[in-house]
């Protein structure tokens, strides 16, 4: 039995999310079906980030055990073959020790949120950005976001359905910058609460359009109540960019 | 009656091309339907570039006459309203004199061709790139492409169904460069023959993978025969990037 670390890209649009559930197709389920075709046995795929319905990944990480003697390129290519025609692509397969766990071994996660900030709707990036027609001040959003850096109780910034034991997390980076017609929010932490990035973005948007002063984000954090923060930004703008493990260099 | 210059973005995937035809939906037809809903009369939309089925546009230009007194923002927003949910977006509407013609007034066109040059298939950019698994040498492709610059008979590089009177065109720029996992081919000319960019890319790909020496592209051009050049690259990687008119600055 060999454990494989898989790095994968996917379009979250057609799925009800990463995690296997009863109400529709999930990325995890499609990967398990592909892995079962490859090894001819039951498999369990574990992912580093349980992305929601409609959320994309540039480099999600997962692991799976396969009871077959295969080269890394065979695992990658065979899984991609069995995943067709789904918009899920295995970028890399690497053999890892049995104690590697995609979720529990991870020590850092990076997300990107893309806002298309213009009046006309997206044509080529439909479902891949949050189309927001209000003129947004990226600098004010960035300034406001700095109050979130560090170790805090993020109760205001997690879904009321979040099942994490503790609302305390350490935010390493929240960077907001304009890139042409888009605004990019780049967020890094060891781990995140349910909907945390999307609530952060939905709250910073209130600052961007001048409804909130930057200082109000700090007050929302201090309130420790979901109703104190802004709305949850739509899923299509969110991308899981990378997952970091202890043995990797910066 | 006011003539409007429209700048528009579209995903060519769902269409049989720009130009109105009998065998399926076209971008021109969808625009004419939207313009007819706006003005309550028959309209004719003329485009600068007659993109093929599956070819995209970042900034196609078209013109249409509308017998109604409207502001530019009203024309843009109303057309976008009537175009929903199609992946066609009017980026800008500008009033122009009656002698402006999107196609015949144009003095320059720029196209971009995107090759995704890696083993795993695209997940997020499916239908938006040419997925090419062979390792390609972008520098050799660029070197070979320089033989195409200037005024030439491009018979070898046009579809056998091309209806242009003359195969002679002046190529201003063919630039090939690697951008991470992608190879970008950036092409500029006053105007192009049918399939010209896609045949250029399909030919340069032979150089990129080492099947052809760079010098063979020059020989293919000199042969003045379609069969002397390479295959036609697939449509999904091609983007009409911009169209230039005499009154505009560089």
Coordinates of C-alpha atoms in Angstrom, one line a residue:
Chain A
X1 CA 0.0 0.0 0.0
X2 CA 1.5 3.4 -1.0
X3 CA 0.2 6.7 0.2
X4 CA 0.1 9.4 -2.6
X5 CA 0.0 13.2 -2.2
X6 CA -2.1 14.7 -5.0
X7 CA -2.0 18.3 -6.0
X8 CA -5.0 19.2 -8.0
X9 CA -6.8 22.0 -9.9
X10 CA -10.6 22.2 -10.2
X11 CA -13.5 24.3 -11.3
X12 CA -15.9 24.2 -8.4
X13 CA -18.9 25.3 -10.4
X14 CA -20.4 21.9 -11.2
X15 CA -20.0 20.6 -7.7
X16 CA -21.8 21.0 -4.3
X17 CA -18.3 21.3 -2.8
X18 CA -15.3 19.3 -1.9
X19 CA -16.8 17.0 0.7
X20 CA -18.8 13.9 -0.1
X21 CA -22.5 14.5 0.7
X22 CA -25.9 13.3 -0.4
X23 CA -27.3 16.2 -2.4
X24 CA -25.0 16.2 -5.4
X25 CA -21.6 15.6 -7.0
X26 CA -18.5 16.5 -5.0
X27 CA -14.9 16.7 -5.9
X28 CA -13.9 14.2 -3.3
X29 CA -16.4 11.7 -4.6
X30 CA -15.2 12.1 -8.2
X31 CA -11.6 11.6 -7.1
X32 CA -12.6 8.5 -5.1
X33 CA -14.4 7.0 -8.1
X34 CA -11.3 7.7 -10.3
X35 CA -9.0 6.2 -7.6
X36 CA -11.2 3.1 -7.3
X37 CA -11.1 2.6 -11.1
X38 CA -7.3 2.8 -10.9
X39 CA -6.7 0.4 -8.0
X40 CA -9.8 -1.8 -8.2
X41 CA -10.6 -1.4 -4.5
X42 CA -12.4 1.0 -2.2
X43 CA -10.4 4.2 -1.5
X44 CA -10.8 7.2 0.8
X45 CA -9.5 10.6 -0.5
X46 CA -8.7 13.2 2.2
X47 CA -8.4 16.9 1.2
X48 CA -6.5 19.7 2.9
X49 CA -9.4 22.3 2.4
X50 CA -13.1 21.5 2.4
X51 CA -14.0 24.0 -0.3
X52 CA -17.7 25.0 -0.5
X53 CA -20.0 24.6 -3.5
X54 CA -18.7 26.8 -6.4
X55 CA -15.3 27.4 -4.8
X56 CA -12.3 26.7 -7.1
X57 CA -8.8 25.3 -6.5
X58 CA -5.6 26.1 -8.2
X59 CA -3.7 23.7 -6.0
X60 CA -5.7 21.8 -3.5
X61 CA -3.9 18.9 -1.9
X62 CA -5.3 15.5 -1.1
X63 CA -4.0 12.1 -0.2
X64 CA -5.1 8.6 -1.1
X65 CA -3.7 5.1 -0.4
X66 CA -3.4 2.8 -3.5
X67 CA -2.6 -0.9 -3.2
X68 CA -0.7 -1.2 -6.5
X69 CA 2.9 -0.7 -7.6
X70 CA 2.8 2.5 -9.7
X71 CA 5.1 5.3 -10.7
X72 CA 4.1 8.9 -9.9
X73 CA 3.4 9.8 -13.5
X74 CA 1.2 6.7 -13.9
X75 CA -0.9 7.7 -10.8
X76 CA -1.3 11.3 -12.2
X77 CA -2.1 10.3 -15.7
X78 CA -4.4 7.4 -14.9
X79 CA -6.4 9.5 -12.4
X80 CA -6.7 12.3 -15.1
X81 CA -7.9 9.7 -17.5
X82 CA -10.6 8.4 -15.2
X83 CA -11.6 11.9 -14.2
X84 CA -12.5 12.9 -17.8
X85 CA -14.5 14.9 -18.7
X86 CA -14.8 16.5 -15.3
X87 CA -13.0 19.9 -14.7
X88 CA -10.7 18.3 -12.2
X89 CA -7.0 17.9 -13.1
X90 CA -4.3 16.2 -11.1
X91 CA -1.2 18.4 -11.4
X92 CA 1.1 16.2 -9.5
X93 CA 1.3 12.9 -7.6
X94 CA 4.0 12.2 -5.1
X95 CA 4.7 9.2 -2.9
X96 CA 4.6 10.2 0.8
X97 CA 5.1 8.3 4.1
X98 CA 2.0 6.7 5.7
X99 CA 1.8 9.3 8.4
X100 CA 1.3 12.2 5.8
X101 CA -2.2 13.5 6.1
X102 CA -3.4 16.2 3.6
X103 CA -5.5 17.9 6.2
X104 CA -3.9 17.4 9.5
X105 CA -0.2 17.7 8.4
X106 CA -0.9 21.0 6.6
X107 CA 0.6 24.1 8.3
X108 CA -0.5 26.8 5.9
X109 CA -3.2 27.6 3.4
X110 CA -3.5 30.5 0.9
X111 CA -6.7 31.7 -0.7
X112 CA -7.3 34.2 -3.5
X113 CA -10.6 36.1 -3.9
X114 CA -11.2 37.8 -7.3
X115 CA -13.7 40.7 -7.6
X116 CA -14.4 41.9 -11.1
X117 CA -15.0 45.6 -10.4
X118 CA -16.6 47.1 -13.5
X119 CA -20.0 47.9 -14.8
X120 CA -20.3 45.3 -17.7
X121 CA -20.7 41.7 -16.7
X122 CA -18.0 39.1 -17.2
X123 CA -18.2 37.0 -20.4
X124 CA -15.0 34.9 -20.3
X125 CA -14.8 34.7 -16.5
X126 CA -18.5 34.1 -15.7
X127 CA -18.7 32.0 -12.4
X128 CA -15.0 32.7 -11.8
X129 CA -15.2 36.2 -10.2
X130 CA -17.5 38.2 -8.0
X131 CA -19.0 40.7 -10.4
X132 CA -19.3 43.9 -8.3
X133 CA -20.4 47.1 -10.1
X134 CA -19.9 49.6 -7.3
X135 CA -16.6 51.5 -7.5
X136 CA -14.4 49.9 -4.8
X137 CA -11.5 51.6 -3.0
X138 CA -8.9 48.8 -2.7
X139 CA -6.6 50.9 -0.6
X140 CA -9.3 51.4 2.1
X141 CA -10.1 47.7 2.0
X142 CA -6.4 46.8 2.5
X143 CA -6.1 49.3 5.4
X144 CA -9.2 47.9 7.1
X145 CA -8.0 44.3 6.6
X146 CA -4.9 44.8 8.6
X147 CA -7.0 44.7 11.8
X148 CA -7.6 41.0 11.1
X149 CA -3.9 40.1 11.2
X150 CA -2.7 38.0 14.2
X151 CA -4.4 35.8 16.7
X152 CA -8.1 36.6 17.2
X153 CA -11.5 35.1 18.1
X154 CA -13.1 35.1 14.6
X155 CA -16.7 34.3 15.7
X156 CA -17.9 37.3 13.7
X157 CA -16.2 35.9 10.6
X158 CA -17.4 32.3 10.6
X159 CA -20.6 30.7 9.4
X160 CA -23.2 30.0 12.2
X161 CA -23.0 26.4 10.9
X162 CA -19.2 26.2 11.4
X163 CA -18.3 23.1 13.3
X164 CA -14.8 24.0 14.5
X165 CA -14.3 23.6 18.2
X166 CA -12.7 27.0 18.6
X167 CA -13.2 30.3 16.7
X168 CA -9.7 31.4 17.5
X169 CA -7.4 31.5 14.5
X170 CA -4.1 33.3 13.5
X171 CA -4.3 35.3 10.3
X172 CA -0.9 35.7 8.7
X173 CA -1.8 37.9 5.7
X174 CA -4.7 39.8 4.2
X175 CA -3.6 41.8 1.2
X176 CA -6.0 43.7 -1.0
X177 CA -4.8 45.2 -4.3
X178 CA -6.2 46.4 -7.6
X179 CA -5.1 44.5 -10.7
X180 CA -6.7 46.3 -13.7
X181 CA -10.4 45.8 -13.5
X182 CA -10.1 43.3 -10.7
X183 CA -9.5 43.5 -7.0
X184 CA -7.6 40.6 -5.5
X185 CA -7.8 39.7 -1.9
X186 CA -4.9 37.4 -0.9
X187 CA -5.3 35.6 2.5
X188 CA -3.0 33.3 4.3
X189 CA -3.3 31.4 7.6
X190 CA -2.5 28.0 9.1
X191 CA -6.2 27.1 8.8
X192 CA -9.6 28.8 8.3
X193 CA -13.1 28.6 9.8
X194 CA -16.1 27.8 7.6
X195 CA -16.8 30.7 5.2
X196 CA -14.1 32.8 6.9
X197 CA -12.5 34.2 3.7
X198 CA -15.9 34.9 2.1
X199 CA -17.1 36.8 5.1
X200 CA -13.9 38.7 5.3
X201 CA -14.3 39.7 1.6
X202 CA -18.0 40.5 2.1
X203 CA -17.1 42.8 5.0
X204 CA -14.2 44.5 3.3
X205 CA -16.5 45.2 0.3
X206 CA -18.6 47.4 2.7
X207 CA -15.4 49.4 3.3
X208 CA -14.5 49.5 -0.4
X209 CA -17.7 51.1 -1.3
X210 CA -17.6 53.6 1.5
X211 CA -20.5 52.3 3.6
X212 CA -18.1 51.3 6.4
X213 CA -15.0 53.1 7.7
X214 CA -11.9 50.9 7.9
X215 CA -12.2 51.1 11.7
X216 CA -15.6 49.3 11.7
X217 CA -13.9 46.1 10.6
X218 CA -12.0 46.1 13.9
X219 CA -15.3 46.7 15.8
X220 CA -17.0 43.8 13.9
X221 CA -14.1 41.5 15.0
X222 CA -14.3 42.7 18.6
X223 CA -18.1 42.1 18.7
X224 CA -17.6 38.3 18.4
X225 CA -21.0 37.9 16.7
X226 CA -21.7 36.8 13.1
X227 CA -24.3 39.5 12.7
X228 CA -21.7 42.2 13.4
X229 CA -19.8 41.4 10.2
X230 CA -20.8 41.9 6.5
X231 CA -22.5 39.4 4.2
X232 CA -20.8 36.2 2.8
X233 CA -19.3 37.0 -0.6
X234 CA -20.4 34.6 -3.4
X235 CA -18.4 31.4 -3.8
X236 CA -17.3 31.8 -7.5
X237 CA -14.6 34.4 -6.7
X238 CA -12.8 32.1 -4.3
X239 CA -9.7 30.0 -5.1
X240 CA -7.7 27.7 -2.9
X241 CA -4.2 28.7 -4.1
X242 CA -1.8 26.5 -2.1
X243 CA -1.3 24.3 0.9
X244 CA 1.9 24.2 2.8
X245 CA 3.5 21.2 4.7
X246 CA 6.4 21.2 7.2
X247 CA 9.0 19.6 5.0
X248 CA 8.7 22.2 2.3
X249 CA 10.8 25.3 1.8
X250 CA 9.3 28.8 1.7
Chain B
X1 CA -30.4 57.5 -36.2
X2 CA -27.2 57.3 -34.3
X3 CA -24.3 54.9 -35.2
X4 CA -22.7 53.3 -32.1
X5 CA -19.3 51.7 -31.9
X6 CA -19.5 48.7 -29.5
X7 CA -16.5 47.1 -27.8
X8 CA -17.3 43.6 -26.6
X9 CA -15.9 40.6 -24.8
X10 CA -17.2 37.1 -25.5
X11 CA -16.7 33.4 -24.8
X12 CA -16.8 31.9 -28.3
X13 CA -17.5 28.4 -27.0
X14 CA -21.3 28.3 -27.3
X15 CA -21.4 29.9 -30.8
X16 CA -20.8 28.6 -34.4
X17 CA -18.8 31.9 -34.8
X18 CA -19.3 35.6 -35.2
X19 CA -21.1 35.7 -38.5
X20 CA -24.8 35.0 -38.9
X21 CA -25.4 31.6 -40.4
X22 CA -28.0 28.9 -40.6
X23 CA -26.4 26.1 -38.6
X24 CA -26.4 27.5 -35.1
X25 CA -26.3 30.5 -32.7
X26 CA -23.8 33.3 -33.6
X27 CA -22.5 36.3 -31.7
X28 CA -23.7 38.7 -34.4
X29 CA -27.2 37.2 -34.3
X30 CA -27.4 37.5 -30.5
X31 CA -26.2 41.1 -30.7
X32 CA -28.8 41.9 -33.4
X33 CA -31.5 40.4 -31.3
X34 CA -30.5 42.4 -28.3
X35 CA -30.3 45.6 -30.4
X36 CA -33.7 44.9 -31.8
X37 CA -35.2 44.6 -28.4
X38 CA -33.5 48.0 -27.5
X39 CA -34.7 49.9 -30.5
X40 CA -37.8 48.1 -31.5
X41 CA -36.7 47.9 -35.2
X42 CA -34.5 45.7 -37.4
X43 CA -30.8 46.2 -37.0
X44 CA -27.6 45.1 -38.7
X45 CA -24.5 44.6 -36.5
X46 CA -21.2 44.7 -38.4
X47 CA -18.1 43.3 -36.7
X48 CA -14.4 44.1 -37.2
X49 CA -13.3 40.4 -37.1
X50 CA -15.3 37.4 -38.2
X51 CA -14.1 35.1 -35.5
X52 CA -14.7 31.3 -36.1
X53 CA -16.6 28.9 -34.0
X54 CA -15.1 28.6 -30.5
X55 CA -12.8 31.7 -30.9
X56 CA -13.0 34.2 -28.1
X57 CA -12.8 38.0 -28.0
X58 CA -11.4 40.3 -25.3
X59 CA -12.3 43.4 -27.3
X60 CA -14.1 42.8 -30.6
X61 CA -15.5 45.9 -32.2
X62 CA -18.8 46.2 -33.9
X63 CA -21.1 49.0 -35.0
X64 CA -24.9 49.3 -35.1
X65 CA -27.4 52.1 -35.9
X66 CA -30.1 52.7 -33.4
X67 CA -33.1 55.0 -34.1
X68 CA -33.5 56.2 -30.5
X69 CA -32.1 59.0 -28.5
X70 CA -29.9 57.3 -25.9
X71 CA -26.8 58.0 -23.8
X72 CA -23.8 55.7 -24.2
X73 CA -24.2 54.1 -20.8
X74 CA -27.9 53.3 -21.6
X75 CA -26.9 51.6 -24.9
X76 CA -24.2 49.6 -23.1
X77 CA -26.4 48.6 -20.1
X78 CA -29.5 47.9 -22.1
X79 CA -27.7 45.7 -24.6
X80 CA -26.0 43.8 -21.7
X81 CA -29.5 43.4 -20.1
X82 CA -30.9 41.9 -23.3
X83 CA -27.9 39.7 -23.9
X84 CA -28.3 37.8 -20.6
X85 CA -27.5 35.0 -19.9
X86 CA -25.2 34.7 -22.9
X87 CA -21.4 35.1 -22.3
X88 CA -21.3 38.3 -24.4
X89 CA -20.6 41.6 -22.6
X90 CA -20.6 45.1 -24.1
X91 CA -17.6 46.8 -22.5
X92 CA -18.2 50.2 -24.1
X93 CA -20.6 52.0 -26.4
X94 CA -19.5 55.2 -28.1
X95 CA -21.4 57.4 -30.6
X96 CA -19.5 57.6 -33.9
X97 CA -20.1 59.4 -37.2
X98 CA -22.2 57.6 -39.9
X99 CA -19.2 56.8 -42.0
X100 CA -17.5 54.7 -39.2
X101 CA -17.5 51.0 -40.2
X102 CA -16.2 48.5 -37.7
X103 CA -14.8 46.3 -40.4
X104 CA -13.7 48.6 -43.2
X105 CA -12.5 51.5 -41.0
X106 CA -10.2 49.2 -39.0
X107 CA -6.5 49.6 -39.6
X108 CA -5.1 47.0 -37.2
X109 CA -6.0 43.8 -35.4
X110 CA -4.3 42.0 -32.6
X111 CA -4.8 38.3 -31.7
X112 CA -3.5 36.2 -28.8
X113 CA -3.1 32.5 -28.9
X114 CA -2.7 30.6 -25.6
X115 CA -1.1 27.1 -25.5
X116 CA -1.3 25.3 -22.1
X117 CA 2.0 23.4 -22.4
X118 CA 1.9 20.8 -19.6
X119 CA 1.0 17.2 -19.1
X120 CA -2.2 17.5 -17.0
X121 CA -5.3 18.8 -18.7
X122 CA -6.7 22.2 -17.9
X123 CA -9.5 22.3 -15.3
X124 CA -10.3 26.0 -14.9
X125 CA -9.4 27.0 -18.5
X126 CA -11.0 24.1 -20.4
X127 CA -12.0 25.4 -23.9
X128 CA -9.9 28.6 -23.3
X129 CA -6.5 27.2 -24.3
X130 CA -4.9 24.6 -26.6
X131 CA -3.8 21.8 -24.3
X132 CA -0.5 20.6 -25.8
X133 CA 1.4 18.0 -23.8
X134 CA 4.6 18.0 -25.9
X135 CA 7.5 20.1 -24.4
X136 CA 7.6 23.1 -26.7
X137 CA 10.6 25.4 -27.3
X138 CA 9.1 28.9 -27.3
X139 CA 12.4 30.5 -28.4
X140 CA 12.7 28.3 -31.5
X141 CA 9.0 29.1 -32.3
X142 CA 9.7 32.8 -32.0
X143 CA 12.8 32.6 -34.2
X144 CA 10.9 30.7 -36.9
X145 CA 8.0 33.2 -36.7
X146 CA 10.2 36.1 -37.7
X147 CA 10.2 34.9 -41.3
X148 CA 6.5 35.8 -41.5
X149 CA 7.0 39.5 -40.7
X150 CA 6.4 41.9 -43.5
X151 CA 4.5 41.7 -46.8
X152 CA 4.0 38.2 -48.2
X153 CA 1.8 36.0 -50.2
X154 CA 0.2 33.9 -47.3
X155 CA -1.5 31.3 -49.5
X156 CA 0.2 28.6 -47.4
X157 CA -1.3 30.1 -44.2
X158 CA -5.0 30.5 -45.2
X159 CA -7.9 28.1 -45.2
X160 CA -8.6 26.6 -48.7
X161 CA -12.1 28.0 -48.1
X162 CA -10.8 31.6 -47.6
X163 CA -12.8 34.0 -49.7
X164 CA -10.4 37.0 -49.7
X165 CA -9.5 38.3 -53.2
X166 CA -5.8 38.4 -52.4
X167 CA -3.6 36.2 -50.3
X168 CA -1.1 39.1 -49.8
X169 CA -1.0 40.5 -46.3
X170 CA 1.5 42.5 -44.1
X171 CA 2.3 40.9 -40.8
X172 CA 3.5 43.5 -38.3
X173 CA 4.3 41.3 -35.3
X174 CA 4.5 37.6 -34.4
X175 CA 5.9 37.2 -30.9
X176 CA 6.1 33.9 -29.1
X177 CA 7.0 33.8 -25.4
X178 CA 6.6 31.4 -22.5
X179 CA 4.4 32.6 -19.5
X180 CA 4.7 30.0 -16.8
X181 CA 3.0 26.8 -18.1
X182 CA 1.6 28.7 -21.1
X183 CA 3.0 29.7 -24.4
X184 CA 1.6 32.9 -25.8
X185 CA 1.6 33.8 -29.5
X186 CA 0.9 37.5 -30.0
X187 CA 0.1 38.5 -33.6
X188 CA -0.6 41.9 -35.2
X189 CA -1.6 42.9 -38.7
X190 CA -3.9 45.3 -40.5
X191 CA -6.1 42.3 -41.4
X192 CA -5.9 38.6 -41.6
X193 CA -6.9 35.7 -43.9
X194 CA -9.3 33.0 -42.9
X195 CA -7.6 30.7 -40.2
X196 CA -4.3 32.6 -40.7
X197 CA -3.5 32.9 -37.0
X198 CA -4.4 29.3 -36.3
X199 CA -2.4 27.9 -39.2
X200 CA 0.6 30.0 -38.1
X201 CA 0.3 28.6 -34.6
X202 CA -0.2 25.0 -35.9
X203 CA 3.0 25.5 -38.0
X204 CA 5.1 27.0 -35.2
X205 CA 4.1 24.1 -33.0
X206 CA 6.0 21.8 -35.3
X207 CA 9.0 23.9 -34.7
X208 CA 8.4 24.0 -31.0
X209 CA 8.4 20.3 -30.7
X210 CA 11.5 19.9 -32.9
X211 CA 9.8 18.2 -35.8
X212 CA 10.6 21.2 -38.0
X213 CA 13.7 23.5 -38.0
X214 CA 12.9 27.2 -37.8
X215 CA 14.0 27.6 -41.5
X216 CA 11.2 25.3 -42.7
X217 CA 8.6 27.9 -41.8
X218 CA 10.2 30.2 -44.4
X219 CA 10.1 27.4 -46.9
X220 CA 6.4 26.7 -46.2
X221 CA 5.7 30.4 -46.8
X222 CA 7.6 30.4 -50.1
X223 CA 5.7 27.3 -51.3
X224 CA 2.5 29.3 -51.6
X225 CA 0.4 26.1 -50.9
X226 CA -1.8 25.3 -48.0
X227 CA -0.4 21.8 -47.8
X228 CA 3.1 23.1 -47.2
X229 CA 2.2 24.6 -43.8
X230 CA 1.2 22.8 -40.6
X231 CA -2.2 21.9 -39.3
X232 CA -4.8 24.5 -38.1
X233 CA -4.5 24.9 -34.3
X234 CA -7.8 24.4 -32.4
X235 CA -10.1 27.5 -32.0
X236 CA -10.4 27.6 -28.2
X237 CA -6.9 29.1 -27.7
X238 CA -7.5 32.1 -29.9
X239 CA -8.6 35.5 -28.7
X240 CA -9.3 38.7 -30.7
X241 CA -7.5 41.2 -28.4
X242 CA -8.0 44.6 -30.0
X243 CA -9.0 46.5 -33.1
X244 CA -7.4 49.8 -34.1
X245 CA -8.9 52.7 -35.9
X246 CA -7.2 55.8 -37.6
X247 CA -8.4 58.3 -35.0
X248 CA -6.9 56.5 -32.1
X249 CA -3.5 57.0 -30.5
X250 CA -1.0 54.2 -30.1

